[in-house]
GROMACS .gro file of C-alpha atoms in nm:
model
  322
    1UNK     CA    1  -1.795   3.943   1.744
    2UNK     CA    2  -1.923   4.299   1.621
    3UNK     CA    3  -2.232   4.409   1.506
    4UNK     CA    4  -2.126   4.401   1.127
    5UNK     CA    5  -2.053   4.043   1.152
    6UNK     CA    6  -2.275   3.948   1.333
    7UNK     CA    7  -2.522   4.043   1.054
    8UNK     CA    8  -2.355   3.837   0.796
    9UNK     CA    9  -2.455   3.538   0.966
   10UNK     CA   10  -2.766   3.397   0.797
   11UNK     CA   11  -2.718   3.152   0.497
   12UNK     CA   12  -2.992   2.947   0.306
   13UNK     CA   13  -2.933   2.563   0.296
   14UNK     CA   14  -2.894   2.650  -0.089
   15UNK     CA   15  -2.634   2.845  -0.016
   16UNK     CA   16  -2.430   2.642   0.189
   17UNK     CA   17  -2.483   2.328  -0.042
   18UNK     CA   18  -2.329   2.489  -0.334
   19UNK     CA   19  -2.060   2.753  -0.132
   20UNK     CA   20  -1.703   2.663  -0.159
   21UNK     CA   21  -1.513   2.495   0.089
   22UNK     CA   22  -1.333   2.740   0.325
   23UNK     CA   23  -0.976   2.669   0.414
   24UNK     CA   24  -0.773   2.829   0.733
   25UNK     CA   25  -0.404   2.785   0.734
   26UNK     CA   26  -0.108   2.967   0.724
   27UNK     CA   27   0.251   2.876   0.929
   28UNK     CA   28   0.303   2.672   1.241
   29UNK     CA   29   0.196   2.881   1.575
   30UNK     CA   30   0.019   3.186   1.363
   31UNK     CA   31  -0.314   3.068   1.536
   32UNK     CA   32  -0.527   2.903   1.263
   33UNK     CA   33  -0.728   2.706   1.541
   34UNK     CA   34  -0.816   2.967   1.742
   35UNK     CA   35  -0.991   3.116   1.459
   36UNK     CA   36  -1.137   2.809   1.391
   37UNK     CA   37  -1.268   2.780   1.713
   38UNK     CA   38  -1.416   3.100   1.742
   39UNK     CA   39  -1.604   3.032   1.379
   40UNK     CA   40  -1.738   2.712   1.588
   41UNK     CA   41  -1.944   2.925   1.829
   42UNK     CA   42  -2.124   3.119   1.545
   43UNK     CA   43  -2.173   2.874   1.277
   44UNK     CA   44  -2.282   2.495   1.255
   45UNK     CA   45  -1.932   2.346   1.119
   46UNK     CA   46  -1.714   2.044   1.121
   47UNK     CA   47  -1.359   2.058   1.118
   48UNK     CA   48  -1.169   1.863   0.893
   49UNK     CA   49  -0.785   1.856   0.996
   50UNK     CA   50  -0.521   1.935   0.723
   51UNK     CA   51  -0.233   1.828   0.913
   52UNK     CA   52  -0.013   1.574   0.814
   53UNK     CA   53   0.098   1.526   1.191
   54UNK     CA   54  -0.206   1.521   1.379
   55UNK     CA   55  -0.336   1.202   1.219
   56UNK     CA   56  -0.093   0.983   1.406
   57UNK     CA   57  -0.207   0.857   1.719
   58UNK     CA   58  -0.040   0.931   2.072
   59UNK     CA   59   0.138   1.210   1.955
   60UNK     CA   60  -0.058   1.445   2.114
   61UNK     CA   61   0.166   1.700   2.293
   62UNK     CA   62   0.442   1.803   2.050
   63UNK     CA   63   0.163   1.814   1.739
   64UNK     CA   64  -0.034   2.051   1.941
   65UNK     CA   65  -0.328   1.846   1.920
   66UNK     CA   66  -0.670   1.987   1.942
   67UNK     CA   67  -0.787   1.911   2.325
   68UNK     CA   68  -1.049   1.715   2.462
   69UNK     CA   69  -1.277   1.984   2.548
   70UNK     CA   70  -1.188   2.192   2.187
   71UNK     CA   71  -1.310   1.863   2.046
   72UNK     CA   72  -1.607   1.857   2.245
   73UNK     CA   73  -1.696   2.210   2.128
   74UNK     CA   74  -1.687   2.141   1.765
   75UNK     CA   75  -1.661   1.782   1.547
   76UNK     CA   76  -1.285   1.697   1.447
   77UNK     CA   77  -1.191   1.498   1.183
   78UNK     CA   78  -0.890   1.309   1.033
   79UNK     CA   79  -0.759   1.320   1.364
   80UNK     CA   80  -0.604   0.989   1.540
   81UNK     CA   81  -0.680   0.783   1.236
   82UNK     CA   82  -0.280   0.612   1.169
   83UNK     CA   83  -0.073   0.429   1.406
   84UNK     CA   84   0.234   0.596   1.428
   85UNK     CA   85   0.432   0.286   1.249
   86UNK     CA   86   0.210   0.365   0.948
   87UNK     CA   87   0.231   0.601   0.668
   88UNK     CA   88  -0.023   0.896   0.531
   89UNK     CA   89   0.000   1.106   0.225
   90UNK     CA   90  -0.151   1.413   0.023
   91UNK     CA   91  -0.324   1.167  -0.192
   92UNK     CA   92  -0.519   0.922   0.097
   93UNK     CA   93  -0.558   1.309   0.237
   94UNK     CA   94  -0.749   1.394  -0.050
   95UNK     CA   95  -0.986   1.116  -0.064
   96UNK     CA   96  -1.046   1.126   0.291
   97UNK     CA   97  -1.146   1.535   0.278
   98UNK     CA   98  -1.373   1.501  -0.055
   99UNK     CA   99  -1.554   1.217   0.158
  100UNK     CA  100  -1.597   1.370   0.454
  101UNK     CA  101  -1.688   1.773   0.296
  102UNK     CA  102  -1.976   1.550   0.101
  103UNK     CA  103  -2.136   1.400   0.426
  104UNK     CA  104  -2.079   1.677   0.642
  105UNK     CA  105  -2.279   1.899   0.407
  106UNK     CA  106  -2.537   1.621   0.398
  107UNK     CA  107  -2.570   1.679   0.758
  108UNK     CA  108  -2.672   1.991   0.707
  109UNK     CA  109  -2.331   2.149   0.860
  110UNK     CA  110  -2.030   2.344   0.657
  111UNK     CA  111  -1.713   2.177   0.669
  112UNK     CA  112  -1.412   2.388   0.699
  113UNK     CA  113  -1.035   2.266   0.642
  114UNK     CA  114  -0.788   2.380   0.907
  115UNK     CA  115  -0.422   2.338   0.905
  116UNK     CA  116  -0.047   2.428   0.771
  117UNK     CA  117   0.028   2.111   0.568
  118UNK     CA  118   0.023   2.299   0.233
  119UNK     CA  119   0.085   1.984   0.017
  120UNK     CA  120  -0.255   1.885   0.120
  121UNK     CA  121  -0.410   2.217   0.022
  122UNK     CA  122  -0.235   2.182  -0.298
  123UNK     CA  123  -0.400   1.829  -0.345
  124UNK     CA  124  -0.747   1.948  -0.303
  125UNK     CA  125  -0.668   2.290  -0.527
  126UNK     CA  126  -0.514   2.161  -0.821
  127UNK     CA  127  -0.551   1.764  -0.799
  128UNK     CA  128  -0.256   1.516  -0.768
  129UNK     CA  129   0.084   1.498  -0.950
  130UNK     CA  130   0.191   1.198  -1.107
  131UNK     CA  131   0.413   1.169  -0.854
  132UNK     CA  132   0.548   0.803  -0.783
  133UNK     CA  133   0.396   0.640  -0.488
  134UNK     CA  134   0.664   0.527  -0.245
  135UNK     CA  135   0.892   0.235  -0.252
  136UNK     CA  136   1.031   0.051   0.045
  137UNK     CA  137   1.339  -0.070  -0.157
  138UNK     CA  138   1.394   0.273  -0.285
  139UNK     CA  139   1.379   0.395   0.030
  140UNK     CA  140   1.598   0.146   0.246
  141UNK     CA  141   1.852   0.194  -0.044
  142UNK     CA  142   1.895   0.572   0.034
  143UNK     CA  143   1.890   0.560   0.387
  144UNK     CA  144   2.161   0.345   0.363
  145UNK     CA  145   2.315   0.550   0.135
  146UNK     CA  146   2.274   0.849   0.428
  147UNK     CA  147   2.398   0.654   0.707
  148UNK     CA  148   2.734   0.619   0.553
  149UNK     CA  149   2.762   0.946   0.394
  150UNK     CA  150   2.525   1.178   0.574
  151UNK     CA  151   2.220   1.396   0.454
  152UNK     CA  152   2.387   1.666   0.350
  153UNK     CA  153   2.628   1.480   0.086
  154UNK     CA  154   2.252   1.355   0.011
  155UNK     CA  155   2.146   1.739   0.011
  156UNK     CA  156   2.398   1.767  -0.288
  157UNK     CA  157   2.335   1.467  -0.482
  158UNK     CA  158   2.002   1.597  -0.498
  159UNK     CA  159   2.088   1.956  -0.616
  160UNK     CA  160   2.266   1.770  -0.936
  161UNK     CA  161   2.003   1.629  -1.026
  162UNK     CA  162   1.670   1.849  -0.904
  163UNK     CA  163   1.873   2.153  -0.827
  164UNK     CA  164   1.551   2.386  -0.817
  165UNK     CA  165   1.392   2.136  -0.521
  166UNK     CA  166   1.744   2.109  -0.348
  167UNK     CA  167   1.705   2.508  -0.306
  168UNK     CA  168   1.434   2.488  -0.119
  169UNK     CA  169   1.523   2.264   0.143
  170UNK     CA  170   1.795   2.238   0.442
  171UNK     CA  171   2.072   2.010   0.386
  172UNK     CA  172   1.931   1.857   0.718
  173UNK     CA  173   1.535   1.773   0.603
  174UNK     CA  174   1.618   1.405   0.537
  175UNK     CA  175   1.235   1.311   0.499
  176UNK     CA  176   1.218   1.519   0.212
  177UNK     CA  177   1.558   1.475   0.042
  178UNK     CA  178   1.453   1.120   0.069
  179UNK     CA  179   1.133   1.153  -0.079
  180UNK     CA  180   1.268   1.404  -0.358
  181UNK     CA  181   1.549   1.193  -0.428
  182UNK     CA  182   1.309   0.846  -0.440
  183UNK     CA  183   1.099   1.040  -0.677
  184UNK     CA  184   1.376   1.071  -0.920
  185UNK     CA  185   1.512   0.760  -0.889
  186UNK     CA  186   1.148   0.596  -0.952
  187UNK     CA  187   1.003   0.820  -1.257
  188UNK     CA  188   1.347   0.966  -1.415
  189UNK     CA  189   1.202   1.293  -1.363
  190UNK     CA  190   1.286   1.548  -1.084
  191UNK     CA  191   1.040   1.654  -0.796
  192UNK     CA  192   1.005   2.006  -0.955
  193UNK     CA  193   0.938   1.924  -1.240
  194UNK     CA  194   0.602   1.700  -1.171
  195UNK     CA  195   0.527   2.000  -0.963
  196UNK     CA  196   0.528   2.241  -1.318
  197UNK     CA  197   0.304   1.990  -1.486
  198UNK     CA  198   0.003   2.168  -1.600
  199UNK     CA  199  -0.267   2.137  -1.296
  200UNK     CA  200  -0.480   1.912  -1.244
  201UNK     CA  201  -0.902   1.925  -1.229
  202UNK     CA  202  -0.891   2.114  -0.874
  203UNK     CA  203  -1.087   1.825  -0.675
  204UNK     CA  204  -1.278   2.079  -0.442
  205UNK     CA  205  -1.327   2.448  -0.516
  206UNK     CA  206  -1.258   2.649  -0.220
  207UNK     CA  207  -1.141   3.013  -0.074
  208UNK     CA  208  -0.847   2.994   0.127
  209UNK     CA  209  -0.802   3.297   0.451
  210UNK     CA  210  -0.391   3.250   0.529
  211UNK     CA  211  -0.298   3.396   0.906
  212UNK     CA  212   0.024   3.521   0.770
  213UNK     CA  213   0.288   3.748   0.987
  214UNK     CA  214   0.379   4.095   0.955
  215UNK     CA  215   0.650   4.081   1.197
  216UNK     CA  216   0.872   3.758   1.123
  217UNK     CA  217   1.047   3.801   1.510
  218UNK     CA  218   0.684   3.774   1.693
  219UNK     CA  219   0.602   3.443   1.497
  220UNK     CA  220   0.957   3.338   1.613
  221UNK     CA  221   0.825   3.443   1.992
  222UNK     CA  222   0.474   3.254   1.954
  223UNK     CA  223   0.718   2.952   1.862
  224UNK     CA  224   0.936   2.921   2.140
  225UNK     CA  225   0.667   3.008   2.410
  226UNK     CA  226   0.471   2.733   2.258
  227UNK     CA  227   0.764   2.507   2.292
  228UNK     CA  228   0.832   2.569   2.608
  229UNK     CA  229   0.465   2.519   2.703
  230UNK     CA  230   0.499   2.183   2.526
  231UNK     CA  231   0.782   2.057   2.749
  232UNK     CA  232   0.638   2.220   3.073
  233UNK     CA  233   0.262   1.953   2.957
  234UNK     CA  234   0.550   1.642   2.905
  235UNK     CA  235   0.637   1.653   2.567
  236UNK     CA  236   0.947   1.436   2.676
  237UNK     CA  237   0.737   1.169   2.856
  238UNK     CA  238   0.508   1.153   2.560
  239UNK     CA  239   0.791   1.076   2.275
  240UNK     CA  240   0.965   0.801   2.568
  241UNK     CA  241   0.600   0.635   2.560
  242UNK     CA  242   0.621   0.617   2.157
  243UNK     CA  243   1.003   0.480   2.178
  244UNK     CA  244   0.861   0.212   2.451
  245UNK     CA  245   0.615   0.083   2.207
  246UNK     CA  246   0.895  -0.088   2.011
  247UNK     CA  247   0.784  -0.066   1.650
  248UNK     CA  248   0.867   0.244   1.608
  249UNK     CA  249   1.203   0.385   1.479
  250UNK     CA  250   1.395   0.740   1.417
  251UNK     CA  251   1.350   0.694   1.006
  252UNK     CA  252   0.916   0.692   1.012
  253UNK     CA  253   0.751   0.998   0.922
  254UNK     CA  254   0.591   1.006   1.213
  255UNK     CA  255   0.884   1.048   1.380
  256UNK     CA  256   1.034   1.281   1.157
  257UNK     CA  257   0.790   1.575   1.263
  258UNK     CA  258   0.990   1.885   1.374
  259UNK     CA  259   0.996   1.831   1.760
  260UNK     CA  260   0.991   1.470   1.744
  261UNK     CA  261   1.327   1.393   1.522
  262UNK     CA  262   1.480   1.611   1.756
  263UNK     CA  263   1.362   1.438   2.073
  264UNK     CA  264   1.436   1.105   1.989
  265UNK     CA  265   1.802   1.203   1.902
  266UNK     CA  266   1.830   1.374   2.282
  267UNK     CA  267   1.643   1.037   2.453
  268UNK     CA  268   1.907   0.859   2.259
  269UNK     CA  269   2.192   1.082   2.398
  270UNK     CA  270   2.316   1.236   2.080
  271UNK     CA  271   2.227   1.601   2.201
  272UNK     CA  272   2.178   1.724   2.509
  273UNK     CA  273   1.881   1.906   2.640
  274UNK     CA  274   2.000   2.258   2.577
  275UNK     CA  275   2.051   2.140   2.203
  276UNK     CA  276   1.774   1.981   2.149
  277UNK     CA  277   1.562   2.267   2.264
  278UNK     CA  278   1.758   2.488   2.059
  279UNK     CA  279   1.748   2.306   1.782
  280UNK     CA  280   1.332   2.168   1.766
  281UNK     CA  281   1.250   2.532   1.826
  282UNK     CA  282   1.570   2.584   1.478
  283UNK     CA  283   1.323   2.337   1.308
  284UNK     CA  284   1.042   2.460   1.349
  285UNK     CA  285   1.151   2.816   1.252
  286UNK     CA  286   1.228   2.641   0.924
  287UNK     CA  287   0.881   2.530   0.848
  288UNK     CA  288   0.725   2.836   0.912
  289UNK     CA  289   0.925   2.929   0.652
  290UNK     CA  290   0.884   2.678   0.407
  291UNK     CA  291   0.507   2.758   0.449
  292UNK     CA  292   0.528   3.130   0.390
  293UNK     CA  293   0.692   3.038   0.110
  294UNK     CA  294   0.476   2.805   0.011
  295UNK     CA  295   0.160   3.057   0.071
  296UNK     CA  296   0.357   3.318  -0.110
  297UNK     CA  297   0.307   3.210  -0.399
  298UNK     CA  298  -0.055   3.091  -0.390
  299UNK     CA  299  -0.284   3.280  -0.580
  300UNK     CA  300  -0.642   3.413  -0.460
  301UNK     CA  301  -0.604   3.391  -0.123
  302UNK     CA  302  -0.726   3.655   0.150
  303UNK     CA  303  -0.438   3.727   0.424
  304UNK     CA  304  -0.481   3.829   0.771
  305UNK     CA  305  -0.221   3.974   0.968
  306UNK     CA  306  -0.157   3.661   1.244
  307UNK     CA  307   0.057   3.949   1.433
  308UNK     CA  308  -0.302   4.215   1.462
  309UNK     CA  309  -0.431   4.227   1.800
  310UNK     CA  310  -0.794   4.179   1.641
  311UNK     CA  311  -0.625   3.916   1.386
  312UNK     CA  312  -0.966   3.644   1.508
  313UNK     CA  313  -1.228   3.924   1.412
  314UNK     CA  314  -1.062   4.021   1.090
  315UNK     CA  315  -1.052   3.648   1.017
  316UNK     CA  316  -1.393   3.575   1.114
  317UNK     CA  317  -1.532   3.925   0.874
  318UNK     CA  318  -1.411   3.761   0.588
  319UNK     CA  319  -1.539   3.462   0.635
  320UNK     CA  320  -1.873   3.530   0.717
  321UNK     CA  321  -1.884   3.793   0.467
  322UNK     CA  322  -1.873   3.540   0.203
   0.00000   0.00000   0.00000
């Protein structure tokens, strides 16, 4: 850390109390904990996790998991807090991160949200949607449905009726054409258009830096060598250990997470291991660009070049600037 920044450390306690909640994320693999590391070692914060992925436990490897040791440098939370069998959404996210930004801050420490699940972000900035909470019937019915006639006759079904959220996704993302699909079975209305509802009373305010690429093919590089760093630590072993435990199936979000859908369909011989490589590292390609999307069009945010060589210090200046 430079001079400059260096000098914008100091802050009152009055300050702090009544700042706005700072909020690192931007796609998969663009290096939003590294920055939030780095912030660790200058200021007093707590980490609160906004990654729908990283609050099941044992899925360590493939989630990219914060270590032991990172965890030991700076306070995680909403980390390891689900069974993988279980279920977690942008609204018991919400809660959870208003709770815990209140009694960090009565600690005396600044909380800052890290992670890429932009739902969550959305949650926090402009309150919930009406949206219909989930229904196992709903649900069974339509994967039914799928099993006989596959996701992407599902992919179409949906673009009849919600043809504006059907463009947005793959004819592949079953977790979502599920979940768009139960949404408009449940409230009559489609997905996109509880998402054009007039916003909601934003539940924290907060100033949002977004690592965002200049060079689409270098994000695509950080991806696979992050893969293959995954397999090389036993990302394999680590997805036979959740199939072992025996409640869990192919159909639970958890097991839906790019990475994981695609190793359980190689453990159960479907693909082979040249596929399934190809296609995890396909996947999660995708959701970096569902996110960039996503952070596309979000208003008031400060972008840093993820691709810069100095991309930490540029993050860190604005941040401390503030």
């Amino acid at each position: 850390m430079d001079t400059a920044a260096r000098a914008l450390l100091p802050a009152t306690a009055s300050r702090r109390q009544h700042a706005p909640v700072w909020a690192i994320t931007g796609p998969t693999a663009s290096g939003k904990s590294g920055v939030a590391l780095a912030l660790a070692a200058l200021r007093p914060i707590e980490i609160i996790s906004m990654d729908s992925a990283l609050v099941f436990r044992g899925m360590d490897i493939g989630t990219a998991k914060p270590t032991v040791a990172e965890r030991a440098q700076v306070p995680h939370h909403l980390l390891d807090i689900r069974e993988p069998s279980a279920s977690y959404n942008a609204a018991a996210f919400a809660a959870d991160a208003v709770a815990l930004i209140d009694a960090i801050r009565q600690r005396g420490r600044e909380p800052l949200l890290v992670g890429g699940t932009l739902l969550y972000l959305h949650a926090l900035q402009r309150g919930l949607n009406t949206l219909p909470q989930a229904d196992a019937g709903v649900r069974l019915a339509l994967e039914r449905e799928a099993h006989e006639r596959g996701w992407p006759a599902m992919h179409a079904e949906l673009a009849r009726v919600d043809p504006a959220t059907a463009a947005r996704l793959e004819p592949a993302d079953a977790q979502r054409i599920q979940r768009a699909l139960e949404v408009w079975k449940l409230s009559g209305k489609p997905m996109s258009a509880h998402f054009t509802e007039p916003p909601g009373v934003p539940l924290v305010a907060l100033r949002v830096l977004a690592l965002e690429p200049s060079s689409r093919a270098e994000l695509h590089a950080r991806i696979a060598q992050r893969f293959d760093a995954m397999l090389d630590a036993g990302f394999l072993d680590e997805v036979r250990n959740l199939r072992a435990r025996g409640d869990l199936h192919a159909a639970l979000p958890s097991m839906r997470a790019v990475g994981y859908r695609q190793a359980w369909a190689h453990l159960d011989g479907e693909i082979d291991a040249t596929t399934f490589a190809a296609q995890a590292i396909a996947a999660t390609r995708q959701l970096a660009k569902r996110q960039l999307t996503w952070l596309r069009g979000m208003p008031r945010r400060q972008v840093v070049d993820c691709c810069a060589a100095d991309a930490t210090e540029q993050a860190l200046r604005s941040i401390l600037r503030s």
